[in-house]
Short mmCIF file of C-alpha atoms and ligand atoms in Angstrom, two decimals:
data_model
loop_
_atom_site.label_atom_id
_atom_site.label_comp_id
_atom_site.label_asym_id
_atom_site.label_seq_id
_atom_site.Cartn_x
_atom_site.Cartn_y
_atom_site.Cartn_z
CA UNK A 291 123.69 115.42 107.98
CA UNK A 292 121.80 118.70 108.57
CA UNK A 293 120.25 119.11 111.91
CA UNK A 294 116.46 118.51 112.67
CA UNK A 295 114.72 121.88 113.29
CA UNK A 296 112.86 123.11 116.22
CA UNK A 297 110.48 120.91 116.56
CA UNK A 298 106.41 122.43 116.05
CA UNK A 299 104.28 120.57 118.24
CA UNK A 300 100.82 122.07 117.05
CA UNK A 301 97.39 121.00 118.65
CA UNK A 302 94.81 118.88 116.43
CA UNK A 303 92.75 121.78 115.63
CA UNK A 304 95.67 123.82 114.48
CA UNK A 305 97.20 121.15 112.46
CA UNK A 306 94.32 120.53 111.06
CA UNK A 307 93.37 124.38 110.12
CA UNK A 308 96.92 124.29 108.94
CA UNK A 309 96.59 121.34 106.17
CA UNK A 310 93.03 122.82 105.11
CA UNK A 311 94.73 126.32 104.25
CA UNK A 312 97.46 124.38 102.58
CA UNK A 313 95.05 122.21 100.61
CA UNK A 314 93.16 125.35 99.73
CA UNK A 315 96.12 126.46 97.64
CA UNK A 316 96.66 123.26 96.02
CA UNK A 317 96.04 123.26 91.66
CA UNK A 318 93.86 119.96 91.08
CA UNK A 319 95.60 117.46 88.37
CA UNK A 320 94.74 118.00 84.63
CA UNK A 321 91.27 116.50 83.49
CA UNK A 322 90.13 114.46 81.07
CA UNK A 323 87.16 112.72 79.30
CA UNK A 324 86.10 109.23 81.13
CA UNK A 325 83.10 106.70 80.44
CA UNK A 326 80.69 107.50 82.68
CA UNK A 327 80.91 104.40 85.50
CA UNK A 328 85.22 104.83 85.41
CA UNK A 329 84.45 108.48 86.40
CA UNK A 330 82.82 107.28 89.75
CA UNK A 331 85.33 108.22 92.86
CA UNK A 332 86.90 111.05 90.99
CA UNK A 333 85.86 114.40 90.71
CA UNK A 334 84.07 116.14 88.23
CA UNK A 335 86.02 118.52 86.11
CA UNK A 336 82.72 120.13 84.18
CA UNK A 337 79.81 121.39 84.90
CA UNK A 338 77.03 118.82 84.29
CA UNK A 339 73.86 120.65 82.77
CA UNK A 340 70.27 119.93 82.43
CA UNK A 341 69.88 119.27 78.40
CA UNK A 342 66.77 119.47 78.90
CA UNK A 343 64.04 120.32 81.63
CA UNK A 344 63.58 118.03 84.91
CA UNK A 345 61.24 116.35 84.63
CA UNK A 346 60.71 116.91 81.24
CA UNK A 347 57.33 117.05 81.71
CA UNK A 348 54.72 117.92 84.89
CA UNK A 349 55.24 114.20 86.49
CA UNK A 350 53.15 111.72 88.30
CA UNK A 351 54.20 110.39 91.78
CA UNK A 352 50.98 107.90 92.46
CA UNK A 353 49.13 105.56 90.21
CA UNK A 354 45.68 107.00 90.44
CA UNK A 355 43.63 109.81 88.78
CA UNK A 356 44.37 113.18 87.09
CA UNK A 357 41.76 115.24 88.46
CA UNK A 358 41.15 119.62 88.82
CA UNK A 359 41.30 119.68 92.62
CA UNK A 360 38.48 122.05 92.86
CA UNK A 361 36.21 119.69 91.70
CA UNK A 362 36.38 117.54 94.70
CA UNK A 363 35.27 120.42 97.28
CA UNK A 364 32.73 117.86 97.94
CA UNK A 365 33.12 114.66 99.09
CA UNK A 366 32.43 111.86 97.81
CA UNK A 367 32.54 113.41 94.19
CA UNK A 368 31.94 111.57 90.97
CA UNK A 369 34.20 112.43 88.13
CA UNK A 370 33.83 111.41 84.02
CA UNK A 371 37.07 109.34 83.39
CA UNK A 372 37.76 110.21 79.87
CA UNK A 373 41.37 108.53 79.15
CA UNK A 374 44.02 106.12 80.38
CA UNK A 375 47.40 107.58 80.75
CA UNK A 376 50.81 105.01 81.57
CA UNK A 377 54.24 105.93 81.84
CA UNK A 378 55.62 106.10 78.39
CA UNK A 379 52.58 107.32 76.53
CA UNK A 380 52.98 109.01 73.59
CA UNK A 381 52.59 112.32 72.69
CA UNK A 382 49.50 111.74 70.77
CA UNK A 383 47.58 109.42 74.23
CA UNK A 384 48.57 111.90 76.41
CA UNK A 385 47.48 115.60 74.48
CA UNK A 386 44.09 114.93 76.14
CA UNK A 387 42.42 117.90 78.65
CA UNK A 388 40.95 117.66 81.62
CA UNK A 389 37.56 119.56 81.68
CA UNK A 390 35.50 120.49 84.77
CA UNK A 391 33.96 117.12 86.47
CA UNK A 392 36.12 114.74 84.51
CA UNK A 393 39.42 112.84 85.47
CA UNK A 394 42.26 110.51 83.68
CA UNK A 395 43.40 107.31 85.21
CA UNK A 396 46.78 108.15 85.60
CA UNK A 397 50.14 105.52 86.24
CA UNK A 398 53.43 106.72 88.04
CA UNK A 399 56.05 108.46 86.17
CA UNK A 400 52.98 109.53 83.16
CA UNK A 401 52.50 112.52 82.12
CA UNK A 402 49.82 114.56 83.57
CA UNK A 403 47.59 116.12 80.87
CA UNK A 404 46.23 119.89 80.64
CA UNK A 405 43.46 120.54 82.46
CA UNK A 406 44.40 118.35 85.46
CA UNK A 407 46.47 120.06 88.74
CA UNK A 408 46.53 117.15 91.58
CA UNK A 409 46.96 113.65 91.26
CA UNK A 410 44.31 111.85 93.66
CA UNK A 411 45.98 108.00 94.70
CA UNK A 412 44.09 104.90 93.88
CA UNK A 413 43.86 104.07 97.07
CA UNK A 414 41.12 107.03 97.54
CA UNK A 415 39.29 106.57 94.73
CA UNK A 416 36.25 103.42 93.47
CA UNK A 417 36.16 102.76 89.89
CA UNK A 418 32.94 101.87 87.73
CA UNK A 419 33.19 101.88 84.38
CA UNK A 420 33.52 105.14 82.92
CA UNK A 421 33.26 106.83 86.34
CA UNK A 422 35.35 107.16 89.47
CA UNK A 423 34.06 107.76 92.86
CA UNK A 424 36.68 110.19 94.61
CA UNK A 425 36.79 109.93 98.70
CA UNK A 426 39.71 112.67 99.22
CA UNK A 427 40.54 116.07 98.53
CA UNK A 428 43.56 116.69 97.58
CA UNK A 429 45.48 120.02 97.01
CA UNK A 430 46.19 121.82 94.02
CA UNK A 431 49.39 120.78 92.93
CA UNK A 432 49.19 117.46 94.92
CA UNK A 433 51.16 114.41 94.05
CA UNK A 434 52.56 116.56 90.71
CA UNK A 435 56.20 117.48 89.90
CA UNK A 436 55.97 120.53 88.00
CA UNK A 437 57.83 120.69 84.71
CA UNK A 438 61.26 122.28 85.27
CA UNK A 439 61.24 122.17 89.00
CA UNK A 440 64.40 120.67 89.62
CA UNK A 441 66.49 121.61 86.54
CA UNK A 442 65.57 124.05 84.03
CA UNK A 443 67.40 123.05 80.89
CA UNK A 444 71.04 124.41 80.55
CA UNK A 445 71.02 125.19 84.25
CA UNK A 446 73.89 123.49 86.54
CA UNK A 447 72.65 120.10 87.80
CA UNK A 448 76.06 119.16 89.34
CA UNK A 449 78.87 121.60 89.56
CA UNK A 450 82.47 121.48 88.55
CA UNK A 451 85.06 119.81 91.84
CA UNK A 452 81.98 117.93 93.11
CA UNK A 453 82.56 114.31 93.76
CA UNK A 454 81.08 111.63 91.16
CA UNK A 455 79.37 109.42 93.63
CA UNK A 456 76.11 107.37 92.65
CA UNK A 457 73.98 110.45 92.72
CA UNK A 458 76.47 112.30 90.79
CA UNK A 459 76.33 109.48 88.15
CA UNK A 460 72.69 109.08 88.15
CA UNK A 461 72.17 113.00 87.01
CA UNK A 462 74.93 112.29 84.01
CA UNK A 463 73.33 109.15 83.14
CA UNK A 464 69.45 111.12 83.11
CA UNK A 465 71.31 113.64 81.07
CA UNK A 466 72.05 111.32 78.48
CA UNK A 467 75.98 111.82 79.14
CA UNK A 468 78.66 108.30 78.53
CA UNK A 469 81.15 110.02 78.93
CA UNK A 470 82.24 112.87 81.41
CA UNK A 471 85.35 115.33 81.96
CA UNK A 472 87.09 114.26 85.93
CA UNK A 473 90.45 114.94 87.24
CA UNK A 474 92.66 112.41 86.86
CA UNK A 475 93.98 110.40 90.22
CA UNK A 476 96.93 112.60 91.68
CA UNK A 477 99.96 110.19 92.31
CA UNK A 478 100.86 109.28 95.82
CA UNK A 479 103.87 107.77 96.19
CA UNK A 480 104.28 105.62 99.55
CA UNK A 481 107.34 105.01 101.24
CA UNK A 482 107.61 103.20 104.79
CA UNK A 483 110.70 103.25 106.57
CA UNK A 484 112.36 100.51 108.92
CA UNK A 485 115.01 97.80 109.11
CA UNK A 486 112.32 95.54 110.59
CA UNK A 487 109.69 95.87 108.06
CA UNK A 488 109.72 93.32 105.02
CA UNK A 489 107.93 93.45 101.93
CA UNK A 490 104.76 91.02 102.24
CA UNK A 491 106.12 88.73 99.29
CA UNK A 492 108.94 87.91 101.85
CA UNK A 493 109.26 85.80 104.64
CA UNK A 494 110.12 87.88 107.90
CA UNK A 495 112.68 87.09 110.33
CA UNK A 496 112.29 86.04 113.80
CA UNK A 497 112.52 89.79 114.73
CA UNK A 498 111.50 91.39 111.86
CA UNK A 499 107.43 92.44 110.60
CA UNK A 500 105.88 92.56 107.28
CA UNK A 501 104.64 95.91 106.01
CA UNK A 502 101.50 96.52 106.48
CA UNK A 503 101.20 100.50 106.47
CA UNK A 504 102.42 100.69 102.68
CA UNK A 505 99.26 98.53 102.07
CA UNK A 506 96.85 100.34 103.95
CA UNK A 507 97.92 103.54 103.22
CA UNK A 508 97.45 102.53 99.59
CA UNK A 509 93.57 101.34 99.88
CA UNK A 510 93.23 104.59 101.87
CA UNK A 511 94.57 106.79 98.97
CA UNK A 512 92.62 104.65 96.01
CA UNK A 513 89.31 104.91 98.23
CA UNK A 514 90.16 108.82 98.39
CA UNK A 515 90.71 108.88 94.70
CA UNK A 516 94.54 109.01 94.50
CA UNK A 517 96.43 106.93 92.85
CA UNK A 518 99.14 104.81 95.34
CA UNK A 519 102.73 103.99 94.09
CA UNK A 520 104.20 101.92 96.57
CA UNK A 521 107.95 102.45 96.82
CA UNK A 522 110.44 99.90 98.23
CA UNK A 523 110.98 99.58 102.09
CA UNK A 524 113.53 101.96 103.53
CA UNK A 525 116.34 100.85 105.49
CA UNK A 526 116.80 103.05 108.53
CA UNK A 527 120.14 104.31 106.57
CA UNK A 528 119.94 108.28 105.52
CA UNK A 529 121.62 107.90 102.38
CA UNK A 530 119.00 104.83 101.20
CA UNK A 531 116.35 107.06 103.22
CA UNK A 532 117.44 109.96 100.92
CA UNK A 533 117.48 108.36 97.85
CA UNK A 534 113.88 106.68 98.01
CA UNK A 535 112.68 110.31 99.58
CA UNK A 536 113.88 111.97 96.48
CA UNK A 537 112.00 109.86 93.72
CA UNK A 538 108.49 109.71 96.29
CA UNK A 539 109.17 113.64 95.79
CA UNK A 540 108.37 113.38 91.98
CA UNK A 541 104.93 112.48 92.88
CA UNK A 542 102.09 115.17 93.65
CA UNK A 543 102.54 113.74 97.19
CA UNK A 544 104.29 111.93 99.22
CA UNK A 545 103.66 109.53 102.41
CA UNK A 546 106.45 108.21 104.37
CA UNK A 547 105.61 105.73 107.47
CA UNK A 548 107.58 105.47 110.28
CA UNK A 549 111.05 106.93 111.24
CA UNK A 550 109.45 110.49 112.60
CA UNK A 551 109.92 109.45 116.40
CA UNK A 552 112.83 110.20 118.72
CA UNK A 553 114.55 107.12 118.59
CA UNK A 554 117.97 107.00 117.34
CA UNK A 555 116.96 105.71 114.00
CA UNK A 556 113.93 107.89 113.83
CA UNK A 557 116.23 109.34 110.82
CA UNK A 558 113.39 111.15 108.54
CA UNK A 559 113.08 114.46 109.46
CA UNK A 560 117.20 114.81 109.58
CA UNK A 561 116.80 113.30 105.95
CA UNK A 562 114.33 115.68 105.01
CA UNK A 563 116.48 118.49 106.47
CA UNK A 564 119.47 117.60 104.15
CA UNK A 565 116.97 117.73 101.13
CA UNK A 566 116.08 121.37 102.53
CA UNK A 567 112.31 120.49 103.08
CA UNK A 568 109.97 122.94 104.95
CA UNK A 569 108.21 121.54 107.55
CA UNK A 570 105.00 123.17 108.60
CA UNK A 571 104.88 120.96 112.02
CA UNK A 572 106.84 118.33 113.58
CA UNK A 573 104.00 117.14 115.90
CA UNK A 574 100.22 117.28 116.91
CA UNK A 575 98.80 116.94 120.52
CA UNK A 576 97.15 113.93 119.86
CA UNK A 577 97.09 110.07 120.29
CA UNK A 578 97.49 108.19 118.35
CA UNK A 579 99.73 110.19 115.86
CA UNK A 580 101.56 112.27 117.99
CA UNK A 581 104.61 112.60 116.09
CA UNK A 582 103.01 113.73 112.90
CA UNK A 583 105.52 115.56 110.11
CA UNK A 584 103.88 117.92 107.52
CA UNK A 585 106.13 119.97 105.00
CA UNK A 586 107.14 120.18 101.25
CA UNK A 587 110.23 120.13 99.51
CA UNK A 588 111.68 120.86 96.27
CA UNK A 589 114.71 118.65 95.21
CA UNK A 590 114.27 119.52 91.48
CA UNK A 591 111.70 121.88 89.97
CA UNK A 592 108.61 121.25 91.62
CA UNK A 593 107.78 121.28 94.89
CA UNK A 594 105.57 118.35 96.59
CA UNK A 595 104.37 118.25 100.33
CA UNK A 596 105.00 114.97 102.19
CA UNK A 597 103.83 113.74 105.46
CA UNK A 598 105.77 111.83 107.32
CA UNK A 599 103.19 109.53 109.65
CA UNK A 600 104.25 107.31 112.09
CA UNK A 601 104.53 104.07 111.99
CA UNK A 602 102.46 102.63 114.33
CA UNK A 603 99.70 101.39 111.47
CA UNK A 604 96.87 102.89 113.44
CA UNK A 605 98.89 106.02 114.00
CA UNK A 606 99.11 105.83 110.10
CA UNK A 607 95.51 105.64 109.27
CA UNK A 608 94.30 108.39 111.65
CA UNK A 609 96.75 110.74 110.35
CA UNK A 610 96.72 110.27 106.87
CA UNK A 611 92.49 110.81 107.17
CA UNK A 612 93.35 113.78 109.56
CA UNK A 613 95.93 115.82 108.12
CA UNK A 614 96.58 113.84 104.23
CA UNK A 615 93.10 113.88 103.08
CA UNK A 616 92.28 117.37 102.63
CA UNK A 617 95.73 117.75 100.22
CA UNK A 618 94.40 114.67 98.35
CA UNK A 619 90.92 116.29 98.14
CA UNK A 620 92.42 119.26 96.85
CA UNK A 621 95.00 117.60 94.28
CA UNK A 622 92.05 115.58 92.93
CA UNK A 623 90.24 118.33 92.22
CA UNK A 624 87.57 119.14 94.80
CA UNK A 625 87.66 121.62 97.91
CA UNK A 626 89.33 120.01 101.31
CA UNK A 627 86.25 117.99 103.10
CA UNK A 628 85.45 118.62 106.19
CA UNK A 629 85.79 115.60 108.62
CA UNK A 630 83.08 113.18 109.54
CA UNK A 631 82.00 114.03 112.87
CA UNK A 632 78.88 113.12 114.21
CA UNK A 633 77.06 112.12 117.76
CA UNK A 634 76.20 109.18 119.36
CA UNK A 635 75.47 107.86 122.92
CA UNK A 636 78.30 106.00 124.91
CA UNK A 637 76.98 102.24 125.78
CA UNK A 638 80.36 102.02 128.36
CA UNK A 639 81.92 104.75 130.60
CA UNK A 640 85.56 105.07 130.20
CA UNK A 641 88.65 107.55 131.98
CA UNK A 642 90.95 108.97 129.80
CA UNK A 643 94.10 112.02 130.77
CA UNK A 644 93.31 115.26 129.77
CA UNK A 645 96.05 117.55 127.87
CA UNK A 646 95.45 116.25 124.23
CA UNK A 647 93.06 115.21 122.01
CA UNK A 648 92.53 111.18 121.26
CA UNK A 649 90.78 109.41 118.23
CA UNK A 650 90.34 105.83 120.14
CA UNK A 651 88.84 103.16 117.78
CA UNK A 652 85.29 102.44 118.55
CA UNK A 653 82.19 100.50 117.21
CA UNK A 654 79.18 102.14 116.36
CA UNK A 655 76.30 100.54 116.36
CA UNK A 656 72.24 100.87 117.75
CA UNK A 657 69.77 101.83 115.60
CA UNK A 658 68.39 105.13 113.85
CA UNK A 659 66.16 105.89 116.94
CA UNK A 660 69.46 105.62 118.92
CA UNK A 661 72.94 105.48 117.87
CA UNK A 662 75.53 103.62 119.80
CA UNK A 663 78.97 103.89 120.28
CA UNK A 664 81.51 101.73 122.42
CA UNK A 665 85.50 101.60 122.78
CA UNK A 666 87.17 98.80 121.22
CA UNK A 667 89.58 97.13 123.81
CA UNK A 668 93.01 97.92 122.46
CA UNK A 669 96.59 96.87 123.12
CA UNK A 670 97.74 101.02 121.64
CA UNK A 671 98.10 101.96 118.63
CA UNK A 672 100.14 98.77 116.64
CA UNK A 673 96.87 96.69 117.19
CA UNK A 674 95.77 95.92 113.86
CA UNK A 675 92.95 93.65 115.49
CA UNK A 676 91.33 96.68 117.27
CA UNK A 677 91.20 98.78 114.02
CA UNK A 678 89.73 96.09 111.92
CA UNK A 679 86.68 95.96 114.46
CA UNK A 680 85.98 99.09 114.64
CA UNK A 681 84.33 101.59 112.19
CA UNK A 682 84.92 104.87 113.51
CA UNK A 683 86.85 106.92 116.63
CA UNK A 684 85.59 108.17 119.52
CA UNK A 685 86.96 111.57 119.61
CA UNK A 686 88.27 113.19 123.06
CA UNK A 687 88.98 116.44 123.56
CA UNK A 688 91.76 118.06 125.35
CA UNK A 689 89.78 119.32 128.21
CA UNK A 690 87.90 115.94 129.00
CA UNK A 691 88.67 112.65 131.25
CA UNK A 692 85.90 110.97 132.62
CA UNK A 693 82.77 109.96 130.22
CA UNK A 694 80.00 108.30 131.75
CA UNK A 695 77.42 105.89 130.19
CA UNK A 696 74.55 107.29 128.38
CA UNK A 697 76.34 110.86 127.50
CA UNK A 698 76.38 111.96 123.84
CA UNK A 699 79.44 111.92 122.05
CA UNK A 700 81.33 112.59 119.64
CA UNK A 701 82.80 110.37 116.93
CA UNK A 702 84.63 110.47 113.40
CA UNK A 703 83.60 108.30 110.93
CA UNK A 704 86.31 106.42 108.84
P1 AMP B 1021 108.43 103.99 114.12
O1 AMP B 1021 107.43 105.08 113.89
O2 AMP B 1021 109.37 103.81 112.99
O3 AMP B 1021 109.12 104.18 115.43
O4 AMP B 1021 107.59 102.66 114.25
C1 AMP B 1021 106.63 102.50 115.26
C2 AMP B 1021 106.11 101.09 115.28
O5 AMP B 1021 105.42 100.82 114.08
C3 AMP B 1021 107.17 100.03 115.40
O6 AMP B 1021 106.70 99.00 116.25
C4 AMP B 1021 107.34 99.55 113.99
O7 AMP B 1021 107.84 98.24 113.91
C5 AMP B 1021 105.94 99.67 113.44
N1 AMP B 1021 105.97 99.90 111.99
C6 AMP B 1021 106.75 100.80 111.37
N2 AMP B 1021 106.57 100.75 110.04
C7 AMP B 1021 105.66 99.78 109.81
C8 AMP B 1021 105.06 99.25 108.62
N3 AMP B 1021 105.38 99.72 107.42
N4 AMP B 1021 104.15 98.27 108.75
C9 AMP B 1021 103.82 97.81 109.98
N5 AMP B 1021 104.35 98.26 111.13
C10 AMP B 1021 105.27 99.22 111.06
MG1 MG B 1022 111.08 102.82 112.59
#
């Protein structure tokens, strides 16, 4: 058995910097043509153009009347309403012109015809019979959305590596495209190590636990757009170890849970070692996740970067969305994200020890006017039950201990 290197005990920020230059470097998977709703939590391998302009014409945004602002410099001002114009008119019930002291009743999402430049609301306005009483200036350019303004056709609506969310999708779909080009999911394989830890279609012994970090891992890589292979549980044996590391290497990456701590069975990174991996650190100055492994290997012709994440399952989430993400960004064709951070105010005071930086599973909650975020009462990081009722971490730096009710604060959003 080769001998574990030196071990690299980084802090977050420069493991972090450290995965995000890594990433950076990464080739995405190849791409290829998907119908449009399949392409949603992928990433765009095409630029998606404007085929024509948006909006294709200069667009209502109130149900009221066309009018030339200028003519209502005097208030209240009576206007000749000389057409009817809904959403959907045709060419021919729309090609009317607006001439000084007249107006068209006008419907959100019509057309608005020559002549007119403001859109006065209904609300403002008293109808009788052919004329309309006006009770509100309005602006040149009021309540109208220029032709063009937000896409000129053949300009870039959505660029290439961005990723296909529901805005994303609603831009293809108003571009009349069924189909678009995305990257296809890069392969993940998962491999958790342990002679404790049994598959979930088996019953456990007395003093063994079912595997839950192969599972979670998994729904953290499909939600990220990879695509999990889960491989079978490794006994804490190097050459079965070896083996199972060797075909999760064939993948574009590979996760392995558990087995990175000091205990005498902790046997990954020797395993590793004999396959002549690189590893890039062998720790972060953080908790949970302290004993974080990043590197890459090449057993055959390609090389593939692994993490090995500890096995403590909330250990494994944190650092797979710390440290994992930004290569499965990268492999799936976009560039690294940056982490969701944001602020809220602290409902309870709490004490922590300074020297590294935690991610402790919180609950936010409040409302807009005044975000709230509180600790979830934890047994450390095995305890499934705190993770499931949270919804974020609180994050504390280094340099910090005591945090006092009412004080803004940081958080990271899963
Ligand atoms: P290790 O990192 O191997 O020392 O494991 C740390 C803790 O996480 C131990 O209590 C393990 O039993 C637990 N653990 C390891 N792997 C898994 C897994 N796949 N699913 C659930 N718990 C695990
Ligand atoms: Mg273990």
């Amino acid at each position: 058995m080769a001998n574990v290197p030196e071990p690299q005990l980084l802090s977050f920020r420069d493991a972090r910097s450290l995965a995000e230059d890594y990433a950076s470097k990464l080739s995405p998977t190849d791409p290829e043509m998907l119908p449009l709703l399949d392409s949603a939590g992928l990433v765009l391998a095409e630029d998606l153009r404007a085929d024509r302009d948006f909006p294709p014409f200069p667009r209502s945004t109130r149900d009221g009347f066309a009018v030339r602002a200028a003519d209502l410099s005097t208030l209240p001002a009576r206007l000749h309403c000389i057409a009817e114009i809904k959403a959907g008119a045709t060419v021919e019930q729309s090609a009317v012109t607006v001439a000084p002291g007249e107006a068209a009743e006008i419907m959100t999402g019509a057309p608005v015809p020559t002549g007119a430049d403001a859109v006065v609301m209904v609300e403002h306005t008293q109808r009788s019979s052919d004329t309309v009483i006006v009770q509100r200036s309005v602006a040149s350019g009021e309540n109208i959305v220029a032709m063009g303004s937000e896409g000129r056709k053949g300009s870039v609506m959505v660029p290439s590596g961005t990723w296909i969310n529901h805005a994303t999708v609603a831009i293809a779909a108003a571009i009349g495209r069924p189909e678009v080009a995305a990257y296809k999911r890069p392969r993940v394989a998962i491999v958790a190590t342990g002679d404790e830890v049994v598959d979930i279609n088996l019953r456990p012994g007395a003093n063994e636990i079912r595997n839950s970090n192969s599972y979670s891992l998994a729904a953290q890589v499909s939600a990220a757009g990879g695509d999990p292979v889960i491989l079978p549980v490794a006994r804490d044996e190097a050459g079965e170890l070896a083996l199972l590391l060797r075909k999760g290497l064939e993948a574009d990456l590979l996760l392995i849970t558990g087995g990175v701590s000091m205990g005498k069975y902790d046997l990954v990174e020797a395993v590793l070692a004999s396959l002549e991996a690189h590893l890039f650190f062998t720790g972060v100055r953080m908790q949970p996740g302290k004993p974080v492994v990043f590197g890459q290997a090449k057993p055959g012709t390609k090389t593939t970067p692994f993490f090995g994440l500890p096995g403590n399952p909330v250990s494994t989430m944190v650092t797979f969305q710390l440290f994992a993400r930004p290569l499965l960004d990268a492999l799936a064709g976009s560039k690294p994200q940056p982490l969701p951070f944001a602020q809220a105010t602290l409902k309870s005071a709490f004490n922590t020890k300074t020297g590294i930086t935690r991610f402790l599973p919180a609950k936010l909650g409040g409302t807009h006017l005044r975000p709230e975020v509180e600790l979830v009462r934890w047994q450390g990081s095995g305890d499934l039950m705190a993770i499931s009722q949270s919804n974020c971490y609180i994050v504390v730096p280094p340099d910090r201990e005591q945090f006092a009710t009412g004080e803004t604060i940081t958080i990271l959003l899963f």
